[in-house]
Short mmCIF file of C-alpha atoms and ligand atoms in Angstrom, two decimals:
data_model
loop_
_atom_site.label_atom_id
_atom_site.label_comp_id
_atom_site.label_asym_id
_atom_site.label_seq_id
_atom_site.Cartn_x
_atom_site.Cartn_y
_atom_site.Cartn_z
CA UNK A 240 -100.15 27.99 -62.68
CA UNK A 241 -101.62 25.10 -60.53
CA UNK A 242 -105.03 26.10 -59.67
CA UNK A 243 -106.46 23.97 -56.95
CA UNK A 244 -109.92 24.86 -55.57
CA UNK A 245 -110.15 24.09 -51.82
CA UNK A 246 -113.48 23.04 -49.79
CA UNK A 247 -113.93 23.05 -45.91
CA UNK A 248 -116.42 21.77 -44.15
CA UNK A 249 -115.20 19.75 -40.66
CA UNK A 250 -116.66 22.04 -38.16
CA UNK A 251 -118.96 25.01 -38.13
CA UNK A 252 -116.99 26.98 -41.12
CA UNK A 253 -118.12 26.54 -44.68
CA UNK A 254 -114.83 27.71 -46.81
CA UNK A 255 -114.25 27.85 -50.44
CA UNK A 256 -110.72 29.29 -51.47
CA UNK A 257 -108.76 28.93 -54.94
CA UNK A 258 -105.27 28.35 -54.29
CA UNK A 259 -102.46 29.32 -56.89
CA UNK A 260 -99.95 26.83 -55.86
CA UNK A 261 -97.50 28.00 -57.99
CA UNK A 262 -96.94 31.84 -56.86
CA UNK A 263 -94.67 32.80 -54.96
CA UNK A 264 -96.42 35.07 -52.18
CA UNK A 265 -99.17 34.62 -49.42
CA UNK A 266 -100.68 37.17 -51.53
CA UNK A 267 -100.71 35.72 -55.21
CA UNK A 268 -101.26 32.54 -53.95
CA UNK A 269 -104.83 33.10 -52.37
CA UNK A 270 -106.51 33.57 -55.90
CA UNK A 271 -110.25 34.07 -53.73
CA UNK A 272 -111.39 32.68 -51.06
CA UNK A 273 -114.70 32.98 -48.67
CA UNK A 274 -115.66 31.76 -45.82
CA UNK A 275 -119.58 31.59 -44.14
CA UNK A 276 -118.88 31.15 -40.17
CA UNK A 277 -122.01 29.49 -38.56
CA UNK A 278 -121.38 31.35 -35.14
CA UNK A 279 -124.66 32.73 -35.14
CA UNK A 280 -126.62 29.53 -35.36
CA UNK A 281 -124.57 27.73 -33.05
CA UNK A 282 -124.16 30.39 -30.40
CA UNK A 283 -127.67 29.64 -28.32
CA UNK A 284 -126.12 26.12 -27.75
CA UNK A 285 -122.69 27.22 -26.47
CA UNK A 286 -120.93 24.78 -28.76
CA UNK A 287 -120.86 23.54 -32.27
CA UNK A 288 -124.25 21.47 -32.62
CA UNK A 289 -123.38 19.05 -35.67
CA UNK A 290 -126.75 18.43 -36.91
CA UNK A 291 -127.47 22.03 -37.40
CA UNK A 292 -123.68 22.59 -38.47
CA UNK A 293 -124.27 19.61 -41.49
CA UNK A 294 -127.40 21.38 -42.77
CA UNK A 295 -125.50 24.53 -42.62
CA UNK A 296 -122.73 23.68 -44.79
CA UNK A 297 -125.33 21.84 -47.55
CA UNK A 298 -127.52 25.42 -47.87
CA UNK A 299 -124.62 27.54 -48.35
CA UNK A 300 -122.09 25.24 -50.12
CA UNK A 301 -122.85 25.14 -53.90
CA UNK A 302 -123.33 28.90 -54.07
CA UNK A 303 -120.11 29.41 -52.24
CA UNK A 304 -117.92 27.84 -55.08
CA UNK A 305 -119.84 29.34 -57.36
CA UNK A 306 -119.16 32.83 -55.71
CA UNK A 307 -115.87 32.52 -55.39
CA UNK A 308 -115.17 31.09 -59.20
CA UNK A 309 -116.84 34.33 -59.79
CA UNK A 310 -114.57 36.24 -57.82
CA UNK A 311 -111.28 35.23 -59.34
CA UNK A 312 -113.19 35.38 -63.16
CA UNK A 313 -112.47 31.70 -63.39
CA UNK A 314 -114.64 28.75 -64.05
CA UNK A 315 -114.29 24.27 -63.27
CA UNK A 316 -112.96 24.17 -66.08
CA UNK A 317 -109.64 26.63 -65.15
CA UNK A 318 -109.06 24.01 -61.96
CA UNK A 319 -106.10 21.52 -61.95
CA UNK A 320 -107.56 19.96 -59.11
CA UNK A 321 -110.68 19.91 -56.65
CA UNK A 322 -109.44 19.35 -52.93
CA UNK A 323 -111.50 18.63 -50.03
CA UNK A 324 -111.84 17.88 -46.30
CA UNK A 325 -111.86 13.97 -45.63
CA UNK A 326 -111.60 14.26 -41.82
CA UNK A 327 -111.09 14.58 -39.53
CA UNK A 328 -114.18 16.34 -37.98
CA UNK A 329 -117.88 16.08 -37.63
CA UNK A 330 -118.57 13.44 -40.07
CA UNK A 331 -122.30 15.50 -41.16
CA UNK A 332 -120.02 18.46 -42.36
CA UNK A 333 -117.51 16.39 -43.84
CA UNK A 334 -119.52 14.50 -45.81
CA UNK A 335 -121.01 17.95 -47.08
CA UNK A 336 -117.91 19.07 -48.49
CA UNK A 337 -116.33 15.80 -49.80
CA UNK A 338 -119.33 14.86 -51.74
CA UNK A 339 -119.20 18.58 -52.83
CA UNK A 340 -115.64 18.32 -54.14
CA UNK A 341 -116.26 14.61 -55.69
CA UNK A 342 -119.29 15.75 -57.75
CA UNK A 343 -117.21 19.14 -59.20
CA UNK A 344 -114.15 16.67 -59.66
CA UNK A 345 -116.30 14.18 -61.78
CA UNK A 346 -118.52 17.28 -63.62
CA UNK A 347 -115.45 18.53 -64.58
CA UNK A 348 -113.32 15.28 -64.76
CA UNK A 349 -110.65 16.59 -62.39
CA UNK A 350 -108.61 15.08 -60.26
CA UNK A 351 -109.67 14.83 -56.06
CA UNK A 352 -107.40 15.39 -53.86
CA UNK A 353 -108.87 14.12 -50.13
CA UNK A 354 -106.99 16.48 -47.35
CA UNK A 355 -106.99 15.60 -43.56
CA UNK A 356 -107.77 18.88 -41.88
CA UNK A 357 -105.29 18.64 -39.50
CA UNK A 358 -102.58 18.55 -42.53
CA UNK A 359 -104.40 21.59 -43.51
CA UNK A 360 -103.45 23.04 -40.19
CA UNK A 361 -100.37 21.82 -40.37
CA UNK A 362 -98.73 23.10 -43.73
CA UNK A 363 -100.91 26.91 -43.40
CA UNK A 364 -97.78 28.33 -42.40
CA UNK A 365 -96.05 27.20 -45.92
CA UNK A 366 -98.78 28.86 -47.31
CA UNK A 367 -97.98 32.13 -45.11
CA UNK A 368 -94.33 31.83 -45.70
CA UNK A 369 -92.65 30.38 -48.77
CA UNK A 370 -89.03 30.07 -47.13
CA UNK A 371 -90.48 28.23 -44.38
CA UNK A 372 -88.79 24.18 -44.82
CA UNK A 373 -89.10 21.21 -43.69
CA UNK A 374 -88.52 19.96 -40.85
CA UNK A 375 -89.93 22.29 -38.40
CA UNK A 376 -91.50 21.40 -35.37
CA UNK A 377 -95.60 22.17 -34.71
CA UNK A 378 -97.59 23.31 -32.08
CA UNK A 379 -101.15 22.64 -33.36
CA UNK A 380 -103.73 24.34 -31.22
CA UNK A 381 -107.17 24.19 -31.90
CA UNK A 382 -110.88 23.43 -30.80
CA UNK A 383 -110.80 19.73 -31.11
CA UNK A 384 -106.74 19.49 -31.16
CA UNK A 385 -103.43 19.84 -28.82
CA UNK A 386 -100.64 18.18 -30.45
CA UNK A 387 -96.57 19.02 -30.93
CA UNK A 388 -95.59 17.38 -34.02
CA UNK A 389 -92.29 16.88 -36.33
CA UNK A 390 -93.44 17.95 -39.48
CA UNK A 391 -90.37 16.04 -41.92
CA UNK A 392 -92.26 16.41 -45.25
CA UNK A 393 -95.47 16.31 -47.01
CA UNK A 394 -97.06 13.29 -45.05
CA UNK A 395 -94.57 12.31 -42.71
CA UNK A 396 -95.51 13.80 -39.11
CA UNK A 397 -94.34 12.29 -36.18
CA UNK A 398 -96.74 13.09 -33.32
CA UNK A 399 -94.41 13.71 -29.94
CA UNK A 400 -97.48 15.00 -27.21
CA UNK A 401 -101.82 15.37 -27.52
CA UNK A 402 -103.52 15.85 -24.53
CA UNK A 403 -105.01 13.59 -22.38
CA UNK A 404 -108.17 15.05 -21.93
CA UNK A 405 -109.42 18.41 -23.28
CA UNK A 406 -107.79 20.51 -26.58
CA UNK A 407 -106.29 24.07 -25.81
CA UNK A 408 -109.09 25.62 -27.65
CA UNK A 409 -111.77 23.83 -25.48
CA UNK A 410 -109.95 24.93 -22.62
CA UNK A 411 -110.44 28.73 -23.95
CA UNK A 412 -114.21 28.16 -24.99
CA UNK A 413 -115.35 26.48 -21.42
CA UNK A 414 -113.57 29.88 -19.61
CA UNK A 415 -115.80 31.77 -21.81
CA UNK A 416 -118.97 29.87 -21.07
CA UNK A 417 -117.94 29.76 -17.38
CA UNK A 418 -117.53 33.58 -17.70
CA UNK A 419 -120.31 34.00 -19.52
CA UNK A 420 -118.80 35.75 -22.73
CA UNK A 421 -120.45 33.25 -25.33
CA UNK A 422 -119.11 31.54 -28.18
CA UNK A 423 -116.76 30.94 -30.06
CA UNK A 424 -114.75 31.68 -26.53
CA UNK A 425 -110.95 32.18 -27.66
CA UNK A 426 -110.85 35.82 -28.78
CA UNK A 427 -113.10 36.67 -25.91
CA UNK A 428 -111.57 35.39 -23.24
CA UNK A 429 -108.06 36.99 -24.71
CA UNK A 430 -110.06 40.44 -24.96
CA UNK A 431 -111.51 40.11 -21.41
CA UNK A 432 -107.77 38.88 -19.87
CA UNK A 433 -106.15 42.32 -21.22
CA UNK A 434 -108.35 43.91 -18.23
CA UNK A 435 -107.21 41.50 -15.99
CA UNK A 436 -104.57 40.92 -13.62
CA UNK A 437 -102.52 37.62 -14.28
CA UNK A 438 -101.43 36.85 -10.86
CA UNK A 439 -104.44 37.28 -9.36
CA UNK A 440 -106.43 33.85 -9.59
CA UNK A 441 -104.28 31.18 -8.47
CA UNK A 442 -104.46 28.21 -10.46
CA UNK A 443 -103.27 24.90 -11.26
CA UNK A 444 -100.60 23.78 -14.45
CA UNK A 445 -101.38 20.66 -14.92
CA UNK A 446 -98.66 18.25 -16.14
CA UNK A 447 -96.23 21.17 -15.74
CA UNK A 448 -92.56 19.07 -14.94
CA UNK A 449 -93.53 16.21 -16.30
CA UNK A 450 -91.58 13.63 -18.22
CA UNK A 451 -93.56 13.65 -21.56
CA UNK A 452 -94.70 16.56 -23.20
CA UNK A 453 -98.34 15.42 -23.24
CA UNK A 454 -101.07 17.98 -22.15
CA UNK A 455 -103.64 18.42 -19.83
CA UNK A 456 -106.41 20.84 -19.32
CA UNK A 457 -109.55 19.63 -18.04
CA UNK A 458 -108.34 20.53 -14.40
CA UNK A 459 -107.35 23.84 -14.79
CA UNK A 460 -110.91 24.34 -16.45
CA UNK A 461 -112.40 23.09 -12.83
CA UNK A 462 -110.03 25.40 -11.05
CA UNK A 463 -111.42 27.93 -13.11
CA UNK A 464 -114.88 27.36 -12.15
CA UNK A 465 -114.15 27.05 -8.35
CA UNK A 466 -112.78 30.56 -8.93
CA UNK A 467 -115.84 31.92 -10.66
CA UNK A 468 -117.95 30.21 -7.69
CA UNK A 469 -116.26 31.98 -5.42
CA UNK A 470 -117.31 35.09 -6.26
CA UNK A 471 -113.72 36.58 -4.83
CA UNK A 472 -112.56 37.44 -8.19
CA UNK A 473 -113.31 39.55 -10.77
CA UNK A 474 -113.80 37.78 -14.36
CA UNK A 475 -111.36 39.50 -16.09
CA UNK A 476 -109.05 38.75 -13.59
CA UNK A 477 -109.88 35.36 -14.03
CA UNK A 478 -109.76 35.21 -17.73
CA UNK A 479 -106.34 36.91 -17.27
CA UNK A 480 -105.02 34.17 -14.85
CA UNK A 481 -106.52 31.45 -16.82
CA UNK A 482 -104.88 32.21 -20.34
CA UNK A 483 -101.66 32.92 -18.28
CA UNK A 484 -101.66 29.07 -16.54
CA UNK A 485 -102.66 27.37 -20.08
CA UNK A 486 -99.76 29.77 -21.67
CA UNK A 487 -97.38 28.59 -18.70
CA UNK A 488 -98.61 24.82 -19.33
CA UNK A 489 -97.92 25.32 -23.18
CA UNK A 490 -94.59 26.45 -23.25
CA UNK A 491 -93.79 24.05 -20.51
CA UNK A 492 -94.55 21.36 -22.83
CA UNK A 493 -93.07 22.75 -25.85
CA UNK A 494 -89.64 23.32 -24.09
CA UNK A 495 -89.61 19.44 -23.34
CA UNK A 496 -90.53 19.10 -27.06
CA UNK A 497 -88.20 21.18 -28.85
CA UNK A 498 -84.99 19.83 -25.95
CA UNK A 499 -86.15 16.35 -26.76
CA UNK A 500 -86.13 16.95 -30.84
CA UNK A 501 -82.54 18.66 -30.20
CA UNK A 502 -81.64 16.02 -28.31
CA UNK A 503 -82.17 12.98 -30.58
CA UNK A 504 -80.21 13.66 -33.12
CA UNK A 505 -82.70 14.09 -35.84
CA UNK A 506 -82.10 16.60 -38.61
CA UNK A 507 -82.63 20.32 -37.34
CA UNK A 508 -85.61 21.65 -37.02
CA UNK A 509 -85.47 25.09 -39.24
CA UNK A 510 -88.66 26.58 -36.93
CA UNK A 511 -91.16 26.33 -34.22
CA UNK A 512 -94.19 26.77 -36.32
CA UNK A 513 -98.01 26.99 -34.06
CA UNK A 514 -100.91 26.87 -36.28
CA UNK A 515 -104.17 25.75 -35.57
CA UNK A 516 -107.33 28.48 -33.98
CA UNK A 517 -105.56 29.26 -30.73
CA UNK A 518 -102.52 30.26 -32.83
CA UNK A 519 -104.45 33.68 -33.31
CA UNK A 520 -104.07 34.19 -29.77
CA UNK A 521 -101.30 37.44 -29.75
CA UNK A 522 -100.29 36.41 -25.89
CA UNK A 523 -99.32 32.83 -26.74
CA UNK A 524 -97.73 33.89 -30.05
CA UNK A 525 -95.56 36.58 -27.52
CA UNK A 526 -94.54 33.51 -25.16
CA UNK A 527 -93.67 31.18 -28.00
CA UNK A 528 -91.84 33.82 -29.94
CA UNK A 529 -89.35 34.09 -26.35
CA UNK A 530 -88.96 30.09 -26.23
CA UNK A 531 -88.00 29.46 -29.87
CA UNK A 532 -85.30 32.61 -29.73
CA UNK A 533 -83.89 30.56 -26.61
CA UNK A 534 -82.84 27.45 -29.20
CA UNK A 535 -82.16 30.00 -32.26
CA UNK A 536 -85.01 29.13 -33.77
CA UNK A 537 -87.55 31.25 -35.54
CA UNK A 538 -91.41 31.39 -34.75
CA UNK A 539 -93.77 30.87 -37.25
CA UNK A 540 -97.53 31.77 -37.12
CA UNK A 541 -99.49 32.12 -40.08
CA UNK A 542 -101.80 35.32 -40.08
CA UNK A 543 -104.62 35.19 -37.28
CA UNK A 544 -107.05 34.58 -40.72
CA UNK A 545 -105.06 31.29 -41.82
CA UNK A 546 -105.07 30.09 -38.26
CA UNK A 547 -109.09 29.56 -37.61
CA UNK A 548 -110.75 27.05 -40.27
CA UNK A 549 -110.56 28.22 -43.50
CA UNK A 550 -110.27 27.00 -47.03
CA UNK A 551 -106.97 28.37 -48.35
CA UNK A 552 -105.49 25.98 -45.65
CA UNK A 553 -107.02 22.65 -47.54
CA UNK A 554 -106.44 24.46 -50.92
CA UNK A 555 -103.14 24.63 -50.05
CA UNK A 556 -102.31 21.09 -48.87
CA UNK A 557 -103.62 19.91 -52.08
CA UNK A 558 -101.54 21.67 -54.31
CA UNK A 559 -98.61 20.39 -52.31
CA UNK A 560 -99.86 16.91 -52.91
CA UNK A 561 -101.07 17.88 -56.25
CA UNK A 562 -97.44 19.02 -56.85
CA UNK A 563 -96.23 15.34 -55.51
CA UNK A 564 -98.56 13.78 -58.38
CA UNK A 565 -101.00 12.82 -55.02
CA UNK A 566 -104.78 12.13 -56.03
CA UNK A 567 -107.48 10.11 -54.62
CA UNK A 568 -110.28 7.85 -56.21
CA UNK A 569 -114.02 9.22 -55.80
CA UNK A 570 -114.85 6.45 -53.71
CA UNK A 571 -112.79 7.91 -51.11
CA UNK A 572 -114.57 7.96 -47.21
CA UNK A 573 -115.11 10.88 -45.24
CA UNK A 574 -113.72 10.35 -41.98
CA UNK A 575 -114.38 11.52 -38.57
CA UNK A 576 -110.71 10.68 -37.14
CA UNK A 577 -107.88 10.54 -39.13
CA UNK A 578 -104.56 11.03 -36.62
CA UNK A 579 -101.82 12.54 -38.48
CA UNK A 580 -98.98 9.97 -37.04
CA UNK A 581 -100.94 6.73 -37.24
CA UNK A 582 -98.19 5.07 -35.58
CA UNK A 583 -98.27 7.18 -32.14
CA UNK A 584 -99.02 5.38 -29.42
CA UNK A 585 -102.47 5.98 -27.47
CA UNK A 586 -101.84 7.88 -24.26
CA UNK A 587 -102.26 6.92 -20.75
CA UNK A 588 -105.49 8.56 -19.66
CA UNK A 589 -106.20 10.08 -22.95
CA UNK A 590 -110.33 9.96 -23.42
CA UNK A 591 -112.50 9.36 -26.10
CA UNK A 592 -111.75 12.40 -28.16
CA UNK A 593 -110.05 12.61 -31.44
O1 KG4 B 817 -108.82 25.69 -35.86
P1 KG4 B 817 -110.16 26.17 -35.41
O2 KG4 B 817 -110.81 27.31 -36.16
O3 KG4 B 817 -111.20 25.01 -35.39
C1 KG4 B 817 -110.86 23.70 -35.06
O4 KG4 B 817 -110.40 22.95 -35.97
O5 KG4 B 817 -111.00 23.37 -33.85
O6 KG4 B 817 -109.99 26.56 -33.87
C2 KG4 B 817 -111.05 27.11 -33.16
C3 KG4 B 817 -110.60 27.28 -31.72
C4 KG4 B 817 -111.74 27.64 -30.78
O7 KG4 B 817 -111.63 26.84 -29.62
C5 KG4 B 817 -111.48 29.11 -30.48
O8 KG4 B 817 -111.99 29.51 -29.22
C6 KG4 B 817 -109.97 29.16 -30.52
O9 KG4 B 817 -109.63 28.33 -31.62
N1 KG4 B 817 -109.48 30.53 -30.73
C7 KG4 B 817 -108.75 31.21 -29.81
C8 KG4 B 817 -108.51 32.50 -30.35
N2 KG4 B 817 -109.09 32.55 -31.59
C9 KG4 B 817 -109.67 31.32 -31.80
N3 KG4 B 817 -108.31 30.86 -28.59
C10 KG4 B 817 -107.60 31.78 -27.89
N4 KG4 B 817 -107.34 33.02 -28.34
C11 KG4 B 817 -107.77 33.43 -29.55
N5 KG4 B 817 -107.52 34.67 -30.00
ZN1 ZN B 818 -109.36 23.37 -37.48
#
């Protein structure tokens, strides 16, 4: 057994999970887990406030591992390892969680293992599915990310497209506000666009054609509004046409991708692999299921549970480092970007997010 107990705390999800990194099965290998969404407290804003999301995390944090210790009838002392979020994220939340897992390492005198979120993102699906190897190729979606990445090992991601402007996930939770449906905007938007009719908004695909496989979403999100203003359309149409063009815009992107890794003569991808919150999304999951069967590849998409911010996810990653002999000293910063390829290039018109 290599018990590893995970922590996350980069956004506006507390998460405490023990991981079994030695079993065999999602099932055995998610020892306990919980997770304390802050949905409610955040909601009145219409986006994560960070302040409130930091003092969040610290009330709820030190009962959490406590809880879930109890749940799997285990104590500190059972741990290998104590892995937690170093970044990237909102550095108040971080913090929370890092100095959480430093002070159980050093109570305990356990090894830390530091884990970049995205990572956590990155490897969930070799949590989900133990015959899934490297290298695969990854379409991380999420709230703060839009990337296609080679994934060649534990560490080693080459980053081939981000967006230049706003994350897929962003994209989903400004339709929502625009709509009205509230936050977190994803699942309702893809509720709402079941009603609606596809082709009856027309909007734009931005980037769609282009050379690089970079995204863009910031003007569909205008086009969007323009539609609502209108008042021609009804908003589930609307919702309907709007996941369609950011679909169409996806797998756009991901075909240039996945020709381009085919292409270069690198080893063979053994999947397409999307992880990351929008990866829950059952209409994107259909669409990316078609494109990987066209280059006899296999989808992969952990559970819709592994796919928002969780805990299992970080737990996870650290027992694959753990595994490597991978720790990290307890002076180790939290840190509110940390890229995954730190050698990719910065993008032509990309802004100021991470
Ligand atoms: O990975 P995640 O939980 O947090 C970040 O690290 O960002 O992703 C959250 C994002 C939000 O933007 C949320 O609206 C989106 O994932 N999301 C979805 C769905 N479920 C969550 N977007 C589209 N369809 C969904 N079903
Ligand atoms: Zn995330």
């Amino acid at each position: 057994m290599a018990l590893i107990l995970g922590i996350e705390s980069s956004c506006d999800e507390t998460a405490v999970a023990i991981i079994d990194g030695s079993a065999g099965s999602l099932e055995a290998r998610i020892v306990a887990q919980r997770i304390a969404s802050q949905d409610a407290e955040h909601a009145p804003y219409g986006g994560v406030v960070p302040e409130i999301a930091a003092r969040a995390h610290a009330e709820v944090i030190a009962p959490m591992v406590g809880a879930v210790l109890a749940d799997a009838g285990l104590t500190l002392e059972d741990m290998d390892a104590i892995a937690a979020t170093a970044g990237p994220g909102l550095i108040g939340g971080v913090m929370v969680g890092l100095v959480t897992g430093k002070a159980l390492a050093m109570a305990a005198d356990k090894p830390l293992i530091g884990v970049n979120h995205l990572e956590g993102h990155a490897l969930s699906p070799r949590l989900a599915d133990p015959d899934l190897a490297y290298p695969y190729l990854l379409l991380l979606v999420s709230g703060g990310h839009c990337q296609i990445l080679e994934v060649r090992g534990l560490g080693d991601y080459r980053r081939l497209a981000t967006t230049i402007d706003d994350a897929l996930g962003e994209a989903f939770d400004k339709t929502a506000k625009i709509l009205g449906l509230g936050y977190p905007g994803g699942p309702a938007v893809e509720r709402l666009a079941r009603e609606g009719d596809p082709r009856a908004v027309l909007l734009p695909r931005p980037l769609v054609g282009s050379g690089e496989p970079h995204f863009s979403f910031a003007g569909l999100k205008s086009a969007v509004m323009r539609a609502k203003d209108s008042g021609l359309h009804a908003d589930a149409d609307i919702a309907a046409s709007f996941q369609q063009a950011a679909i169409d815009c996806v797998i756009d992107r991901t075909r240039l991708a996945l020709e381009s890794v085919r292409d270069s003569g690198a080893a063979g991808m053994s999947a397409l692999v999307v992880a990351g919150g929008v990866a829950a999304n059952a209409a994107l999951r259909g669409a990316l299921e078609t494109l990987a069967a066209g280059f006899g590849l296999r989808l992969v998409a952990p559970p819709g549970k592994l796919c928002t911010d969780n805990a299992a996810m970080i737990g996870w990653a650290g027992a694959e480092r753990f595994a490597l002999g991978y720790t990290d000293p307890l002076d180790l910063p939290a840190r509110p970007r940390w890229p995954l390829d730190a050698n990719a290039a910065p993008v032509r018109g990309a802004g100021v997010k991470a």
